[in-house]
Short mmCIF file of C-alpha atoms and ligand atoms in Angstrom, two decimals:
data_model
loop_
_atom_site.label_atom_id
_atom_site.label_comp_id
_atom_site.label_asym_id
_atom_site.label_seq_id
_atom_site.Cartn_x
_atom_site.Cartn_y
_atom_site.Cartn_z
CA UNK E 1488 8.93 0.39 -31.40
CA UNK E 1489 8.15 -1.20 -28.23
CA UNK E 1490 5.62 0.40 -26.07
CA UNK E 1491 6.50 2.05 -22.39
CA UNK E 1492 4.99 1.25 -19.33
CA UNK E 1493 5.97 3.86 -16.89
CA UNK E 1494 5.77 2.99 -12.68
CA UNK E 1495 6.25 5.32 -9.53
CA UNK E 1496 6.22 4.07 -5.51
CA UNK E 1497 4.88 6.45 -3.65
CA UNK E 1498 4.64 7.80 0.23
CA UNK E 1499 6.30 5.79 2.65
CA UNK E 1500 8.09 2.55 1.72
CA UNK E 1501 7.09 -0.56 2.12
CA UNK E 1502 8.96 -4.34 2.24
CA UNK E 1503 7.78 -5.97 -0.87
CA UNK E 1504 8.23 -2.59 -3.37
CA UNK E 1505 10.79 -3.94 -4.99
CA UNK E 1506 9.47 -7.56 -5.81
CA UNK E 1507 6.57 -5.19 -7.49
CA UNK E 1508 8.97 -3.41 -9.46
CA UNK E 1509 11.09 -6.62 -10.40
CA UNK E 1510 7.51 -8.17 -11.33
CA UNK E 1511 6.41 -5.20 -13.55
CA UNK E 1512 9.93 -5.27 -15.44
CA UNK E 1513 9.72 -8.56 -15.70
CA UNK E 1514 6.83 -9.54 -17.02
CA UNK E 1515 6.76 -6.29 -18.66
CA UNK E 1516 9.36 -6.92 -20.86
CA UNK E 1517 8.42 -10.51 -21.23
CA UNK E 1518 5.51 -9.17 -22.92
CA UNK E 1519 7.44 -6.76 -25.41
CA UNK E 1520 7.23 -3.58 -23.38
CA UNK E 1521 9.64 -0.89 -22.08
CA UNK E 1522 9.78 -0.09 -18.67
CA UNK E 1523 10.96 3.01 -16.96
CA UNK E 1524 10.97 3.90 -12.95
CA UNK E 1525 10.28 7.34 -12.08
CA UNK E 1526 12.34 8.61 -9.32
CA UNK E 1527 11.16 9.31 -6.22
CA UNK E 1528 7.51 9.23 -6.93
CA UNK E 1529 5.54 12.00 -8.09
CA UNK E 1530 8.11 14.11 -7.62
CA UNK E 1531 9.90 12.05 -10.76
CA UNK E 1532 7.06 12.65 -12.69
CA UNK E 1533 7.16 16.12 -12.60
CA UNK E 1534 10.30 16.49 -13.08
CA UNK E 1535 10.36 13.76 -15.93
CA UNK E 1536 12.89 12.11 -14.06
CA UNK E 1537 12.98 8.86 -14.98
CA UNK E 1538 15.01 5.82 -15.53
CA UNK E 1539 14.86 2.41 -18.10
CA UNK E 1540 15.01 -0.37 -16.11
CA UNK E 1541 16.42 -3.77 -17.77
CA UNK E 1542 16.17 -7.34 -16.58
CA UNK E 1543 19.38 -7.00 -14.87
CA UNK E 1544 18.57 -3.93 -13.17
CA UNK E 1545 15.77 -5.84 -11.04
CA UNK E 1546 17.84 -9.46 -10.80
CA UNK E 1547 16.94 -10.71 -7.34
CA UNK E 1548 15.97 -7.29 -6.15
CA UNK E 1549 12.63 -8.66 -4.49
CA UNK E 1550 14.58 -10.30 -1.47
CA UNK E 1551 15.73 -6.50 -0.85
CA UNK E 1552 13.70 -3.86 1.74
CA UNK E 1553 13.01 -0.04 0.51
CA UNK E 1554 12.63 0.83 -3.30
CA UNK E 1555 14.84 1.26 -5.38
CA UNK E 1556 12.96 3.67 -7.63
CA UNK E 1557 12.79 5.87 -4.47
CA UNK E 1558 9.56 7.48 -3.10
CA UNK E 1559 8.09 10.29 -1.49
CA UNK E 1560 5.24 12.35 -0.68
CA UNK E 1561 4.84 14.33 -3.23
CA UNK E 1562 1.50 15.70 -4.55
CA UNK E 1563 0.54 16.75 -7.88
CA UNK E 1564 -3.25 17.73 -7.11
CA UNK E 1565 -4.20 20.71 -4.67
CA UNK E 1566 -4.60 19.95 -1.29
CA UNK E 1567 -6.96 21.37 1.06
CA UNK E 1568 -5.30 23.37 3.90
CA UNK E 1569 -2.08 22.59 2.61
CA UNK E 1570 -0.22 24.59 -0.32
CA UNK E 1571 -3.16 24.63 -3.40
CA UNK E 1572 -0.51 24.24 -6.62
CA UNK E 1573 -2.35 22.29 -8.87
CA UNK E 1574 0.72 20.58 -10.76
CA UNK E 1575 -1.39 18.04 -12.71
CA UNK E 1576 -0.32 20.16 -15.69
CA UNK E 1577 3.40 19.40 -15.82
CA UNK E 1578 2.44 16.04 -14.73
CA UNK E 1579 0.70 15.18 -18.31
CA UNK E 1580 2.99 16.94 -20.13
CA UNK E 1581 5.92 14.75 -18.62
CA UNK E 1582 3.97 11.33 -19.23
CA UNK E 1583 3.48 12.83 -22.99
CA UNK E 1584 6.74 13.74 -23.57
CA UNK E 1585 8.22 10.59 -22.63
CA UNK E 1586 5.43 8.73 -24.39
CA UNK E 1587 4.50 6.87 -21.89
CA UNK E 1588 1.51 4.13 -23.25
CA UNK E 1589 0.35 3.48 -18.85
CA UNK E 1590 1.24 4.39 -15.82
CA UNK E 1591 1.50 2.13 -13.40
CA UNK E 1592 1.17 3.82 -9.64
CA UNK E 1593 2.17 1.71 -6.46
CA UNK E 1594 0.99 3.47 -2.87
CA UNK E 1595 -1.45 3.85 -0.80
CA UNK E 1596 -4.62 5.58 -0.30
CA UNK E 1597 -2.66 9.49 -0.66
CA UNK E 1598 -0.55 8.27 -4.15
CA UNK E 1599 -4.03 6.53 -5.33
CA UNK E 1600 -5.68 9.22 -4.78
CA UNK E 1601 -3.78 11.11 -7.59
CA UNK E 1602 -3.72 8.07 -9.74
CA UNK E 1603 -7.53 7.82 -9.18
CA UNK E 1604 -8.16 11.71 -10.26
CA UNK E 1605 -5.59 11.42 -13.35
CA UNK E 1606 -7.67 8.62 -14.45
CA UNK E 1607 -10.80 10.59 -14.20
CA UNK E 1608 -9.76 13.61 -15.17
CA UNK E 1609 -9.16 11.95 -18.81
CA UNK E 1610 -5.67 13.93 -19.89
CA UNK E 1611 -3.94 10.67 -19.07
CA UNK E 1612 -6.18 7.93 -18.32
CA UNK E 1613 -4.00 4.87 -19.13
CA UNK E 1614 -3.18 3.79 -15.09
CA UNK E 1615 -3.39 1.18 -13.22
CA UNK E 1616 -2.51 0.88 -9.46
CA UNK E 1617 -0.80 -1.33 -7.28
CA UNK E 1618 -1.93 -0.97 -3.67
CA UNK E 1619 0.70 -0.55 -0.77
CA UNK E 1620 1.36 0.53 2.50
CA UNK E 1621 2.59 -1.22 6.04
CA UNK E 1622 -0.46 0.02 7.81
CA UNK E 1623 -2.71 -2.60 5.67
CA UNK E 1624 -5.29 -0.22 5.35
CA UNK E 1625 -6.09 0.55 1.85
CA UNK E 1626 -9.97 -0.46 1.23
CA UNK E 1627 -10.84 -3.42 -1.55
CA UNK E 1628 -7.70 -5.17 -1.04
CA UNK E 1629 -7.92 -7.57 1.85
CA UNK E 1630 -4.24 -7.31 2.44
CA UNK E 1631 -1.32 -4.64 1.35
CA UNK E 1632 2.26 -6.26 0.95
CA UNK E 1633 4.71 -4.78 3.67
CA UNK E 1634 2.41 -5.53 6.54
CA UNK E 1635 3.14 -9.12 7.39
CA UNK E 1636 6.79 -8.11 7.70
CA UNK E 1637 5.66 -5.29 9.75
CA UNK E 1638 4.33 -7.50 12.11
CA UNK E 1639 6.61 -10.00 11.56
CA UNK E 1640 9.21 -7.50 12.89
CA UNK E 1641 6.97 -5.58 15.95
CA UNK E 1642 6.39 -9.60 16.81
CA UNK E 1643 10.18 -9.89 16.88
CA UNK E 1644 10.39 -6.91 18.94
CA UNK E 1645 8.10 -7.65 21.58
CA UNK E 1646 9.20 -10.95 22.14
CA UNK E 1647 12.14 -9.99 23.28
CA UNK E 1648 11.04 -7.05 25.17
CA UNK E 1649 8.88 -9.44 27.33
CA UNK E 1650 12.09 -10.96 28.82
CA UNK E 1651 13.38 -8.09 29.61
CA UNK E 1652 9.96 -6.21 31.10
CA UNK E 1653 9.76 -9.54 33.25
CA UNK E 1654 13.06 -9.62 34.78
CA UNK E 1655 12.94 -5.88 35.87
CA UNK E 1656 8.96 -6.46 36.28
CA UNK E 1657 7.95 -3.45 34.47
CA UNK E 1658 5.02 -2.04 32.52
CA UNK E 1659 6.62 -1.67 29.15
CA UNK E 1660 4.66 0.02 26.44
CA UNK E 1661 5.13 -0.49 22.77
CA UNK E 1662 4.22 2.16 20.44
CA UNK E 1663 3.64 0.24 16.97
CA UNK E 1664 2.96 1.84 13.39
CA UNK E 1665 -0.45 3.00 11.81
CA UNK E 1666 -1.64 6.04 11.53
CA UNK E 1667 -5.59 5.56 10.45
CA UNK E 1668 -5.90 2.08 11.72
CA UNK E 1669 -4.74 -0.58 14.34
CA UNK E 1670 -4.43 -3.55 12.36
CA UNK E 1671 -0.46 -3.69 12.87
CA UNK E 1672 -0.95 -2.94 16.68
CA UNK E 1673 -3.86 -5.61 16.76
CA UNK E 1674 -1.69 -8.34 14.90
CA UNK E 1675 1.57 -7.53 16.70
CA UNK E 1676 -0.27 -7.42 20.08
CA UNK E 1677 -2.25 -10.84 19.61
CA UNK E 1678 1.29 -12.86 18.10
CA UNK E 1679 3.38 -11.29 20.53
CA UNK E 1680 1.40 -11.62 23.47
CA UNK E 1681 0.04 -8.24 24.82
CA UNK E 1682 -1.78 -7.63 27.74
CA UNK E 1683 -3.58 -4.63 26.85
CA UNK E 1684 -3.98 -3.67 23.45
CA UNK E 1685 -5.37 0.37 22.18
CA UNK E 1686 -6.09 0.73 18.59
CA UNK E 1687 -7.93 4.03 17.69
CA UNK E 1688 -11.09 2.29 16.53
CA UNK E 1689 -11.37 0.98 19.82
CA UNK E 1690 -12.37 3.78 22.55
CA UNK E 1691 -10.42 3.29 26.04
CA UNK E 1692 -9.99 4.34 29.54
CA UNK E 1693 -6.99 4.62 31.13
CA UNK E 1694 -8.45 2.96 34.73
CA UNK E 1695 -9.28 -0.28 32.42
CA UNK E 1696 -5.53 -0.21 31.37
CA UNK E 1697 -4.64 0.17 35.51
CA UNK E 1698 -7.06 -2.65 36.38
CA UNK E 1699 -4.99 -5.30 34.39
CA UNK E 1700 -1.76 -3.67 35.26
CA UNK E 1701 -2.70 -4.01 39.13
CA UNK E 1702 -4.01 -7.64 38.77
CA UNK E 1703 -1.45 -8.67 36.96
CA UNK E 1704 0.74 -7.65 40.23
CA UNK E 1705 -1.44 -8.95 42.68
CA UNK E 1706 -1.45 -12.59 40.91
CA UNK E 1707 2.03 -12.79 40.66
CA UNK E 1708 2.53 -11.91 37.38
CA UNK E 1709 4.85 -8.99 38.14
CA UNK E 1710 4.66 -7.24 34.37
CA UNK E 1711 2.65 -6.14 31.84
CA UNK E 1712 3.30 -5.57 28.24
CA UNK E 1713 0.90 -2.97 26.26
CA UNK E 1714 0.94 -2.96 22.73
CA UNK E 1715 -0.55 0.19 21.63
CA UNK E 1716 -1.23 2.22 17.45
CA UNK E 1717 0.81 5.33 17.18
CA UNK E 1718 -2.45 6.54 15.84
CA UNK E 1719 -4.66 5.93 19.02
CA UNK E 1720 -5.36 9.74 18.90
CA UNK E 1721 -3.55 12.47 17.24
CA UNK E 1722 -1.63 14.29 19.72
CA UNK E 1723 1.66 14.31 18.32
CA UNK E 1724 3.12 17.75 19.94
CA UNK E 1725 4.33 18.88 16.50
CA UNK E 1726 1.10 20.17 14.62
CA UNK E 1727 3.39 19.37 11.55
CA UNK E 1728 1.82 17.42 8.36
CA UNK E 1729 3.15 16.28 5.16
CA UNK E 1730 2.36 17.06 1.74
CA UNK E 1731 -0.92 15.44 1.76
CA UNK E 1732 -1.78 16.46 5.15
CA UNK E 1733 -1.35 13.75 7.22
CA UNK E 1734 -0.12 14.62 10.90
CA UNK E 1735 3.26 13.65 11.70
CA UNK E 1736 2.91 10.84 14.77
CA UNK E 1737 4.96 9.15 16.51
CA UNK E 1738 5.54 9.53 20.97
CA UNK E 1739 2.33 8.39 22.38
CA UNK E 1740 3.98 5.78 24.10
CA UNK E 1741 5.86 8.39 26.16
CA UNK E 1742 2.65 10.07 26.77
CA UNK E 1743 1.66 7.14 28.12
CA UNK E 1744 4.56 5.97 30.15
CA UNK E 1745 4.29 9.05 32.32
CA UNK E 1746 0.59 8.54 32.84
CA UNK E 1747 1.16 5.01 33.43
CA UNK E 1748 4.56 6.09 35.92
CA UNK E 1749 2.61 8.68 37.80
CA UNK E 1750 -0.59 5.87 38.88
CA UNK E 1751 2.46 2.96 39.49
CA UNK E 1752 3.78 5.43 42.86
CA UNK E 1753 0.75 6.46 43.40
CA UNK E 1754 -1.57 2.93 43.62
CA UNK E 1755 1.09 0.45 43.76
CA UNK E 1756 4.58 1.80 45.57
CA UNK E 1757 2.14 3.40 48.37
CA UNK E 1758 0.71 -0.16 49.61
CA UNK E 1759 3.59 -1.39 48.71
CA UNK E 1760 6.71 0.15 49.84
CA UNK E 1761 8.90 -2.51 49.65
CA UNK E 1762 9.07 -2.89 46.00
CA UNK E 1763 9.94 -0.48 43.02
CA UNK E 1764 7.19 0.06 40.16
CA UNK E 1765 8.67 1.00 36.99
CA UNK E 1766 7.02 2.12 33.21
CA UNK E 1767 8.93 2.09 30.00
CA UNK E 1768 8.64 2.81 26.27
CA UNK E 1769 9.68 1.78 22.72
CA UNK E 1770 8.76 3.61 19.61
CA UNK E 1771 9.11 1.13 16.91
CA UNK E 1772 8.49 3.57 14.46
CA UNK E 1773 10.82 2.86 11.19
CA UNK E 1774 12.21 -0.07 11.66
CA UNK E 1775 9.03 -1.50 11.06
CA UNK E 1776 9.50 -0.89 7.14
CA UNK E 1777 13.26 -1.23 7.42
CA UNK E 1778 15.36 -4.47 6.37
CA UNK E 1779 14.01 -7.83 3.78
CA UNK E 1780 10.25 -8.62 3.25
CA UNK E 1781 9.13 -12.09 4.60
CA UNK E 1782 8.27 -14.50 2.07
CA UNK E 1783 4.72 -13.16 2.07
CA UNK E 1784 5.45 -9.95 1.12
CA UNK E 1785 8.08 -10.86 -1.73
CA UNK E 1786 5.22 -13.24 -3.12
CA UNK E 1787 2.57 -10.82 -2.55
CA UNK E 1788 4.37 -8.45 -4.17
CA UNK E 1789 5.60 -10.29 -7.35
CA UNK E 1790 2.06 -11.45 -7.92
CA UNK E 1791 0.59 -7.71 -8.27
CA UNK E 1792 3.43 -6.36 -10.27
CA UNK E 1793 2.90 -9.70 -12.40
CA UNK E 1794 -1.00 -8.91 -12.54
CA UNK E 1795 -0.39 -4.97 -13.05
CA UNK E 1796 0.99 -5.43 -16.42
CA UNK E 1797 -1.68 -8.37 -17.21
CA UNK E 1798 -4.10 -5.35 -16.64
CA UNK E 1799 -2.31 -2.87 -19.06
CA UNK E 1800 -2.26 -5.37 -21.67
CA UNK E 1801 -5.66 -5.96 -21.15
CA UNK E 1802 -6.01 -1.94 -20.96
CA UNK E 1803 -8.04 -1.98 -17.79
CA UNK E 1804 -7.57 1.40 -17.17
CA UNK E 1805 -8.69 3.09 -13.52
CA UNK E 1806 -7.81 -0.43 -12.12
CA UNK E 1807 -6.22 -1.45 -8.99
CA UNK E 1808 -4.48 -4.94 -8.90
CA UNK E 1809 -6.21 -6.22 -5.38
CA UNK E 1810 -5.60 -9.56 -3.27
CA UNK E 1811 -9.00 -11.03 -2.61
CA UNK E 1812 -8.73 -14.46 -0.77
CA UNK E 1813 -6.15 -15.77 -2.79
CA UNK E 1814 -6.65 -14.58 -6.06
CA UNK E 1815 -5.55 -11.16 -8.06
CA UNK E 1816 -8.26 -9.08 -8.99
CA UNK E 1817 -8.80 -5.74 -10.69
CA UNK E 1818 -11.02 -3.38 -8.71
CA UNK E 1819 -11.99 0.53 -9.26
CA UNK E 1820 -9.15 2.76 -8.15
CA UNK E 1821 -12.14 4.63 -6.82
CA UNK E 1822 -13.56 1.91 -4.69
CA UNK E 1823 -9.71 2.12 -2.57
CA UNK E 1824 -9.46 5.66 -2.39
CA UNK E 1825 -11.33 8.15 0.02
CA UNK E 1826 -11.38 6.37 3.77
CA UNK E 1827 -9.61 3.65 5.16
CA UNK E 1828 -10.32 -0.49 5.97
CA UNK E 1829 -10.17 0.05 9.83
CA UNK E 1830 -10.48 -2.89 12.38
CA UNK E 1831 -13.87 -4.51 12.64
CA UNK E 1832 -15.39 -5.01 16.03
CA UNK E 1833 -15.21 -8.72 15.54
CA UNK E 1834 -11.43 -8.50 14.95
CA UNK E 1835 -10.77 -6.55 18.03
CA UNK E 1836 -12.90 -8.78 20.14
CA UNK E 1837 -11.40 -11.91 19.20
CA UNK E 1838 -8.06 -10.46 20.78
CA UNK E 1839 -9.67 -8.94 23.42
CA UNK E 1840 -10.52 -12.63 25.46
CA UNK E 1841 -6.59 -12.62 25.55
CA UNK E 1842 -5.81 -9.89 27.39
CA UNK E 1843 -5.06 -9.00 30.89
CA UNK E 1844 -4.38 -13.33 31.37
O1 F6P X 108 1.70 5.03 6.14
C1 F6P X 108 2.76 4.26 6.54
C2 F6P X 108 3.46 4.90 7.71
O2 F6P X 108 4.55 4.07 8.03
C3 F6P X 108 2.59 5.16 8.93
O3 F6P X 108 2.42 4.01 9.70
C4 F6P X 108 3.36 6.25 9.61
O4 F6P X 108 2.53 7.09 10.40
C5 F6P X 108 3.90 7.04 8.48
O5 F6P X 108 3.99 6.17 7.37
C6 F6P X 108 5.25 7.65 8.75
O6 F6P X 108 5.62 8.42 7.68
P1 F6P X 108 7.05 9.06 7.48
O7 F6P X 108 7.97 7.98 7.01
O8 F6P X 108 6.83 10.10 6.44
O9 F6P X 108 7.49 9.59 8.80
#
C-alpha cells in the first residue's frame, strides 16, 4: 500500500500556494505516494478533515491565486494571552488515524511554529515545512513565494496612483502590507517611485516627512507620493488579535492623512492662499494576495513543493525547504521560527538616496 504524505496551508494566503500543492501531488505521486490536503489548515487536522488529491485535481492549478486546500489561523498549541487549549492531542491522534507517513506544513513563522514544536515534541515527528507568507519575512529563507506578486501588484497600484496624485497635486499615501517588517513597503516604494518611504525598522519624524512634502511644492513638483508598512507601529484602533496573537492592522494611512491634512492648511494654504492643498489614502490591504502569482512565484513555488517531497523521501524530518541564492535547501524548522528577517540598514539606505527627488 502506498504511503501518505499529508499537507496543510496555513494563516493568510499567499500567490504561489497552489503551485506548492500541485508540486507536492505531483511529484508526490510520481514517487509512489498518496497525497491528501487538509482543509483549512490546522483546523483540518483537528478535525481530520481531509481530502485525496489526484493528478487531475492539481492540473494547471499553479497559474491560480488563493489555495485551494483552504487556510486559516488556527492553532493547535497554547498561546500565551490568548485562549491556553492545548489541542496537540487530537492533532496526533488525527495524523494516526489517517496514517499519515509526513506531514508536510506550508506557512509562515505562526503555522511553523506548530510544525516546529510537533517535530520536537516527538508524538509525530515526520514534517517537513514549506515556508510562506507575502510579507517575505520568514528567517533562513532569503525569499517567501507570494511576495514578488505582492509587489508586483502595490507596484501596479502606485503607478497609477501617481497620475492621478499629480493631476490633482496631492499628497497621496499608500498603506502597503506587512505586519513585522517593511520589505513589501521598501520594494513597492523603490519600483514604484516613492518619495518618502516608513517601514517600522526604520524610526521617523513626521517634520522629515513635511520637509520633502514642502520642497517638493516649492520646486515645482506639486505632489508627493508616500509609500508607507501597515506595520509602522501598532495602533490599529481595534485591540483585536487572531488566534496566534497577532494584532489586527490595517488604517495607518488614514492616521496619517489627517496628520498630513492638518500641517498642508496650516504650512502651505496659509502662505499660499491661492492654491488648494489636499492629502489622500489607499489601503491596499488584500488585494495584495488576491488574483494569479507572477511567474516568480508559480516557479518558486513548484520548486519547494518539488523539493518538500525530495526531503520526505529522504526523511529529513524538522526540515524546512528554503531558497538560498538559487538553490533549494533544507534548513532547521527551528532556525525560521521565533523572530522575523526584518530590513537591514543597508537595504533601507540604498532606497533612501531616492527619496524626496
Ligand atoms: O501575514 C500576511 C498578512 O497579509 C499581513 O501582511 C497582514 O497583516 C495579515 O496577513 C492580514 O491578515 P488577515 O488576512 O487575517 O486579515
Amino acid at each position: 500500500m502506498a504511503r501518505k504524505i499529508g499537507m496543510l496551508t496555513g494563516g493568510g494566503d499567499a500567490p504561489g500556494l497552489n503551485a506548492v500543492i500541485r508540486g507536492i501531488v505531483v511529484n508526490g505521486i510520481k514517487s509512489g505516494y498518496e497525497v491528501h490536503g487538509f482543509i483549512d489548515g490546522w483546523a483540518g487536522v483537528l478535525n481530520a478533515n481531509a481530502k485525496k488529491l489526484t493528478l487531475d485535481d492539481v492540473e494547471d492549478i499553479h497559474r491560480q491565486g488563493g489555495t485551494i486546500i483552504g487556510t486559516s489561523r488556527t492553532p493547535i498549541f497554547p498561546k500565551a494571552g490568548k485562549d491556553n487549549v492545548d489541542r496537540s492531542d487530537e492533532a496526533v491522534a488525527s495524523l494516526k488515524k489517517l496514517d499519515l507517513h509526513a506531514l508536510i506544513v506550508i506557512g509562515g513563522d505562526d503555522t511553523q511554529g506548530e510544525a516546529d514544536r510537533l517535530f520536537k515534541d516527538k508524538r509525530f515527528p515526520h514534517v517537513i515545512g514549506v515556508p510562506k507568507t507575502i510579507d517575505n519575512d520568514l528567517k533562513a529563507t532569503d525569499y517567501t513565494f507570494g511576495f514578488n506578486t505582492a509587489v508586483e501588484i502595490g507596484t501596479q497600484a502606485m503607478d497609477r496612483l501617481h497620475t492621478t496624485a499629480w493631476s490633482h497635486h496631492r499628497v497621496m499615501i499608500v498603506e502597503i502590507m506587512g505586519r513585522h517588517a517593511g520589505w513589501m513597503a521598501l520594494e513597492v516604494g523603490m519600483a514604484g517611485g516613492a518619495h518618502v518611504i516608513l517601514i517600522p525598522e526604520v524610526k521617523f519624524d513626521m517634520n522629515e516627512v513635511y520637509e520633502v512634502i514642502k520642497k517638493r511644492y516649492e520646486d515645482g513638483k506639486g505632489y508627493t507620493m508616500i509609500a508607507v508598512a501597515e506595520g509602522i507601529e501598532e495602533t490599529s484602533e481595534s485591540k483585536e488579535t487572531d488566534a496566534f496573537g497577532n494584532v489586527k492592522l490595517g488604517g495607518v494611512c488614514e492616521t496619517l492623512q489627517e496628520r498630513v491634512q492638518e500641517w498642508l492648511v496650516e504650512n502651505m494654504e496659509k502662505p499660499y492662499p491661492e492654491f488648494k492643498f489636499e492629502a489622500r489614502s489607499v489601503r491596499l490591504g488584500h488585494l495584495q494576495r488576491g488574483g494569479a502569482p507572477t511567474a516568480f512565484d508559480r516557479i518558486l513555488g513548484t520548486r519547494l513543493g518539488v523539493q518538500a517531497v525530495e526531503l520526505v523521501k529522504s526523511e529529513t524530518w524538522g526540515h524546512m525547504v528554503s531558497l538560498q541564492g538559487t538553490e533549494i535547501k533544507a534548513v532547521k524548522l527551528e532556525d525560521a521560527v521565533g523572530g522575523y528577517k526584518i530590513v537591514p540598514e543597508g537595504r533601507y539606505e540604498e532606497a533612501r538616496r531616492f527619496l524626496g527627488l
